[in-house]
Amino acid sequence: EAQVTQNPRYLITVTGKKLTVTCSQNMNHEYMSWYRQDPGLGLRQIYYSMNVEVTDKGDVPEGYKVSRKEKRNFPLILESPSPNQTSLYFCASSLDSYNEQFFGPGTRLTVL
Amino acid sequence: GENVEQHPSTLSVQEGDSAVIKCTYSDSASNYFPWYKQELGKRPQLIIDIRSNVGEKKDQRIAVTLNKTAKHFSLHITETQPEDSAVYFCAASTSVGDYGGSQGNLIFGKGTKLSVKP
């Protein structure tokens, strides 16, 4: 089944404790992206990757890191999480940003 | 960079009526405009998209129109049903460069919560 998976789905953590949210797709898509969703602010792009070893900042990259060592995986890293990073995070993949994006199920992160 | 404005933020209609959601964008180079539907507690899913070489596209009860001169595009839902109740997002992307023509930055509007009353 073609899909985008994210783990964990829910996470409660404390300020400053490094965490990684994994994202994997099995559709051989070159393009992958991370978004955060906050009430009233819609979906805001954090980082995107157009191919292996190619990553670029989106609109809200501060406090986040990503890597794209393999085509299927695009982990989101929070080196020192803060409460303002409490949000719902979505990973997505597609052929490129000019085609349908397939979203993962989302990760709800709470930083205390 | 690109900025996408979406209106209204909430929309309530009676079942069977039509619903229209409008978006404006700032970057005249944008040429791909998708619409996503997000039901409560679920992930966004594409419902329709349009590219700048087309002025209108229809898929059953859903249509999207694009006015490149005015830099706005709209989603039209006819004969609304309760299952159309969801949050709808518009987005804009610019196609340039080497990777099959995609720049990579997809900018979303803030969303419209549509409620269809039975």
GROMACS .gro file of C-alpha atoms in nm:
model
  230
    1GLU     CA    1   0.000   0.000   0.000
    2ALA     CA    2   0.137   0.341  -0.102
    3GLN     CA    3   0.177   0.551   0.210
    4VAL     CA    4   0.365   0.804   0.417
    5THR     CA    5   0.433   0.701   0.776
    6GLN     CA    6   0.537   0.912   1.072
    7ASN     CA    7   0.657   0.815   1.416
    8PRO     CA    8   0.575   0.879   1.687
    9ARG     CA    9   0.212   0.984   1.641
   10TYR     CA   10   0.201   1.152   1.980
   11LEU     CA   11   0.484   1.285   2.192
   12ILE     CA   12   0.501   1.480   2.515
   13THR     CA   13   0.846   1.602   2.606
   14VAL     CA   14   1.023   1.869   2.807
   15THR     CA   15   1.208   2.180   2.701
   16GLY     CA   16   1.558   2.112   2.577
   17LYS     CA   17   1.534   1.736   2.529
   18LYS     CA   18   1.639   1.651   2.175
   19LEU     CA   19   1.390   1.456   1.969
   20THR     CA   20   1.348   1.315   1.621
   21VAL     CA   21   1.026   1.257   1.430
   22THR     CA   22   1.070   1.004   1.154
   23CYS     CA   23   0.901   1.015   0.814
   24SER     CA   24   0.912   0.744   0.552
   25GLN     CA   25   0.744   0.699   0.213
   26ASN     CA   26   0.727   0.396  -0.014
   27MET     CA   27   0.624   0.570  -0.337
   28ASN     CA   28   0.974   0.648  -0.464
   29HIS     CA   29   0.893   1.020  -0.446
   30GLU     CA   30   1.178   1.264  -0.487
   31TYR     CA   31   1.009   1.551  -0.304
   32MET     CA   32   0.946   1.545   0.071
   33SER     CA   33   0.840   1.820   0.307
   34TRP     CA   34   0.758   1.896   0.668
   35TYR     CA   35   0.473   2.123   0.779
   36ARG     CA   36   0.345   2.239   1.111
   37GLN     CA   37  -0.023   2.312   1.166
   38ASP     CA   38  -0.140   2.556   1.430
   39PRO     CA   39  -0.496   2.683   1.485
   40GLY     CA   40  -0.568   2.983   1.266
   41LEU     CA   41  -0.231   2.966   1.090
   42GLY     CA   42  -0.292   2.687   0.842
   43LEU     CA   43  -0.007   2.471   0.719
   44ARG     CA   44   0.336   2.627   0.729
   45GLN     CA   45   0.630   2.467   0.556
   46ILE     CA   46   0.933   2.400   0.778
   47TYR     CA   47   1.179   2.233   0.540
   48TYR     CA   48   1.159   2.055   0.211
   49SER     CA   49   1.382   1.827   0.008
   50MET     CA   50   1.375   1.797  -0.367
   51ASN     CA   51   1.609   1.498  -0.377
   52VAL     CA   52   1.859   1.298  -0.174
   53GLU     CA   53   2.112   1.524  -0.002
   54VAL     CA   54   1.918   1.835  -0.113
   55THR     CA   55   1.725   2.025   0.154
   56ASP     CA   56   1.593   2.381   0.170
   57LYS     CA   57   1.431   2.603   0.429
   58GLY     CA   58   1.061   2.667   0.416
   59ASP     CA   59   0.881   2.951   0.587
   60VAL     CA   60   0.943   2.853   0.951
   61PRO     CA   61   1.277   2.663   0.974
   62GLU     CA   62   1.406   2.813   1.300
   63GLY     CA   63   1.464   2.550   1.568
   64TYR     CA   64   1.443   2.255   1.328
   65LYS     CA   65   1.686   2.042   1.131
   66VAL     CA   66   1.632   1.780   0.865
   67SER     CA   67   1.836   1.532   0.669
   68ARG     CA   68   1.780   1.336   0.349
   69LYS     CA   69   2.035   1.059   0.332
   70GLU     CA   70   1.799   0.817   0.159
   71LYS     CA   71   1.516   0.879  -0.080
   72ARG     CA   72   1.247   0.722   0.139
   73ASN     CA   73   1.331   0.889   0.473
   74PHE     CA   74   1.314   1.252   0.584
   75PRO     CA   75   1.349   1.287   0.962
   76LEU     CA   76   1.269   1.610   1.146
   77ILE     CA   77   1.506   1.692   1.432
   78LEU     CA   78   1.441   1.930   1.719
   79GLU     CA   79   1.777   1.978   1.889
   80SER     CA   80   1.641   2.179   2.182
   81PRO     CA   81   1.261   2.185   2.176
   82SER     CA   82   1.077   2.481   2.326
   83PRO     CA   83   0.708   2.524   2.417
   84ASN     CA   84   0.643   2.732   2.103
   85GLN     CA   85   0.716   2.419   1.899
   86THR     CA   86   0.409   2.252   2.044
   87SER     CA   87   0.212   2.177   1.730
   88LEU     CA   88   0.074   1.918   1.490
   89TYR     CA   89   0.340   1.813   1.241
   90PHE     CA   90   0.281   1.663   0.899
   91CYS     CA   91   0.528   1.504   0.664
   92ALA     CA   92   0.437   1.488   0.295
   93SER     CA   93   0.583   1.346  -0.023
   94SER     CA   94   0.520   1.390  -0.395
   95LEU     CA   95   0.687   1.369  -0.733
   96ASP     CA   96   0.766   1.740  -0.686
   97SER     CA   97   0.589   2.047  -0.542
   98TYR     CA   98   0.403   2.077  -0.872
   99ASN     CA   99   0.205   1.759  -0.805
  100GLU     CA  100  -0.022   1.610  -0.541
  101GLN     CA  101   0.135   1.587  -0.197
  102PHE     CA  102   0.058   1.277   0.006
  103PHE     CA  103   0.050   1.354   0.376
  104GLY     CA  104   0.144   1.133   0.664
  105PRO     CA  105  -0.098   1.084   0.957
  106GLY     CA  106   0.056   1.363   1.164
  107THR     CA  107   0.254   1.383   1.488
  108ARG     CA  108   0.110   1.577   1.776
  109LEU     CA  109   0.397   1.720   1.977
  110THR     CA  110   0.367   1.885   2.317
  111VAL     CA  111   0.671   2.054   2.469
  112LEU     CA  112   0.636   2.134   2.839
  113GLY     CA  113   0.832   3.540  -0.130
  114GLU     CA  114   0.486   3.411  -0.206
  115ASN     CA  115   0.194   3.504   0.018
  116VAL     CA  116  -0.146   3.336  -0.006
  117GLU     CA  117  -0.457   3.489   0.147
  118GLN     CA  118  -0.773   3.284   0.186
  119HIS     CA  119  -1.130   3.399   0.256
  120PRO     CA  120  -1.355   3.347   0.434
  121SER     CA  121  -1.207   3.178   0.741
  122THR     CA  122  -1.543   3.018   0.821
  123LEU     CA  123  -1.839   2.944   0.597
  124SER     CA  124  -2.174   2.796   0.689
  125VAL     CA  125  -2.422   2.686   0.422
  126GLN     CA  126  -2.742   2.483   0.401
  127GLU     CA  127  -2.725   2.142   0.244
  128GLY     CA  128  -2.779   2.173  -0.129
  129ASP     CA  129  -2.648   2.529  -0.151
  130SER     CA  130  -2.322   2.626  -0.319
  131ALA     CA  131  -2.003   2.726  -0.138
  132VAL     CA  132  -1.726   2.947  -0.273
  133ILE     CA  133  -1.382   2.994  -0.118
  134LYS     CA  134  -1.143   3.250  -0.259
  135CYS     CA  135  -0.765   3.282  -0.250
  136THR     CA  136  -0.526   3.549  -0.369
  137TYR     CA  137  -0.153   3.514  -0.421
  138SER     CA  138   0.128   3.762  -0.454
  139ASP     CA  139   0.394   3.599  -0.675
  140SER     CA  140   0.304   3.633  -1.042
  141ALA     CA  141   0.543   3.343  -1.116
  142SER     CA  142   0.320   3.099  -0.926
  143ASN     CA  143   0.163   2.853  -1.165
  144TYR     CA  144   0.032   2.557  -0.965
  145PHE     CA  145  -0.269   2.593  -0.736
  146PRO     CA  146  -0.394   2.290  -0.541
  147TRP     CA  147  -0.683   2.266  -0.299
  148TYR     CA  148  -0.671   2.031   0.000
  149LYS     CA  149  -0.953   1.910   0.223
  150GLN     CA  150  -0.888   1.820   0.585
  151GLU     CA  151  -1.159   1.643   0.780
  152LEU     CA  152  -1.154   1.665   1.156
  153GLY     CA  153  -0.863   1.470   1.301
  154LYS     CA  154  -0.736   1.358   0.962
  155ARG     CA  155  -0.459   1.448   0.723
  156PRO     CA  156  -0.504   1.693   0.433
  157GLN     CA  157  -0.596   1.535   0.100
  158LEU     CA  158  -0.589   1.685  -0.246
  159ILE     CA  159  -0.934   1.740  -0.395
  160ILE     CA  160  -0.851   1.937  -0.708
  161ASP     CA  161  -0.568   2.137  -0.858
  162ILE     CA  162  -0.516   2.374  -1.148
  163ARG     CA  163  -0.218   2.487  -1.346
  164SER     CA  164  -0.172   2.829  -1.497
  165ASN     CA  165  -0.231   2.722  -1.853
  166VAL     CA  166  -0.594   2.643  -1.761
  167GLY     CA  167  -0.864   2.887  -1.650
  168GLU     CA  168  -1.113   2.641  -1.503
  169LYS     CA  169  -1.125   2.277  -1.402
  170LYS     CA  170  -1.419   2.067  -1.287
  171ASP     CA  171  -1.454   1.737  -1.109
  172GLN     CA  172  -1.817   1.643  -1.043
  173ARG     CA  173  -1.945   1.892  -0.781
  174ILE     CA  174  -1.612   2.067  -0.740
  175ALA     CA  175  -1.462   2.331  -0.967
  176VAL     CA  176  -1.166   2.565  -0.947
  177THR     CA  177  -1.125   2.887  -1.143
  178LEU     CA  178  -0.804   3.081  -1.192
  179ASN     CA  179  -0.759   3.445  -1.288
  180LYS     CA  180  -0.387   3.501  -1.342
  181THR     CA  181  -0.426   3.868  -1.423
  182ALA     CA  182  -0.593   3.937  -1.091
  183LYS     CA  183  -0.385   3.672  -0.911
  184HIS     CA  184  -0.674   3.493  -0.753
  185PHE     CA  185  -0.829   3.148  -0.769
  186SER     CA  186  -1.147   3.008  -0.623
  187LEU     CA  187  -1.299   2.677  -0.518
  188HIS     CA  188  -1.664   2.619  -0.598
  189ILE     CA  189  -1.863   2.336  -0.441
  190THR     CA  190  -2.215   2.285  -0.573
  191GLU     CA  191  -2.500   2.088  -0.413
  192THR     CA  192  -2.317   2.075  -0.083
  193GLN     CA  193  -2.362   1.773   0.142
  194PRO     CA  194  -2.290   1.726   0.515
  195GLU     CA  195  -1.980   1.520   0.425
  196ASP     CA  196  -1.835   1.830   0.259
  197SER     CA  197  -1.793   1.977   0.609
  198ALA     CA  198  -1.419   2.014   0.662
  199VAL     CA  199  -1.135   2.265   0.652
  200TYR     CA  200  -1.025   2.357   0.301
  201PHE     CA  201  -0.680   2.491   0.218
  202CYS     CA  202  -0.563   2.658  -0.099
  203ALA     CA  203  -0.195   2.668  -0.193
  204ALA     CA  204   0.038   2.812  -0.453
  205SER     CA  205   0.366   2.691  -0.593
  206THR     CA  206   0.613   2.829  -0.843
  207SER     CA  207   0.763   2.609  -1.109
  208VAL     CA  208   1.117   2.705  -1.202
  209GLY     CA  209   1.455   2.541  -1.224
  210ASP     CA  210   1.608   2.206  -1.282
  211TYR     CA  211   1.400   1.956  -1.087
  212GLY     CA  212   1.128   1.890  -1.343
  213GLY     CA  213   1.040   2.256  -1.321
  214SER     CA  214   0.965   2.273  -0.948
  215GLN     CA  215   1.105   2.532  -0.707
  216GLY     CA  216   0.983   2.335  -0.408
  217ASN     CA  217   0.812   2.595  -0.190
  218LEU     CA  218   0.439   2.530  -0.152
  219ILE     CA  219   0.262   2.809   0.036
  220PHE     CA  220  -0.075   2.739   0.195
  221GLY     CA  221  -0.357   2.973   0.287
  222LYS     CA  222  -0.480   2.971   0.646
  223GLY     CA  223  -0.782   2.757   0.570
  224THR     CA  224  -1.161   2.786   0.554
  225LYS     CA  225  -1.381   2.587   0.788
  226LEU     CA  226  -1.688   2.486   0.591
  227SER     CA  227  -1.996   2.369   0.777
  228VAL     CA  228  -2.286   2.221   0.580
  229LYS     CA  229  -2.609   2.212   0.779
  230PRO     CA  230  -2.857   1.933   0.702
   0.00000   0.00000   0.00000
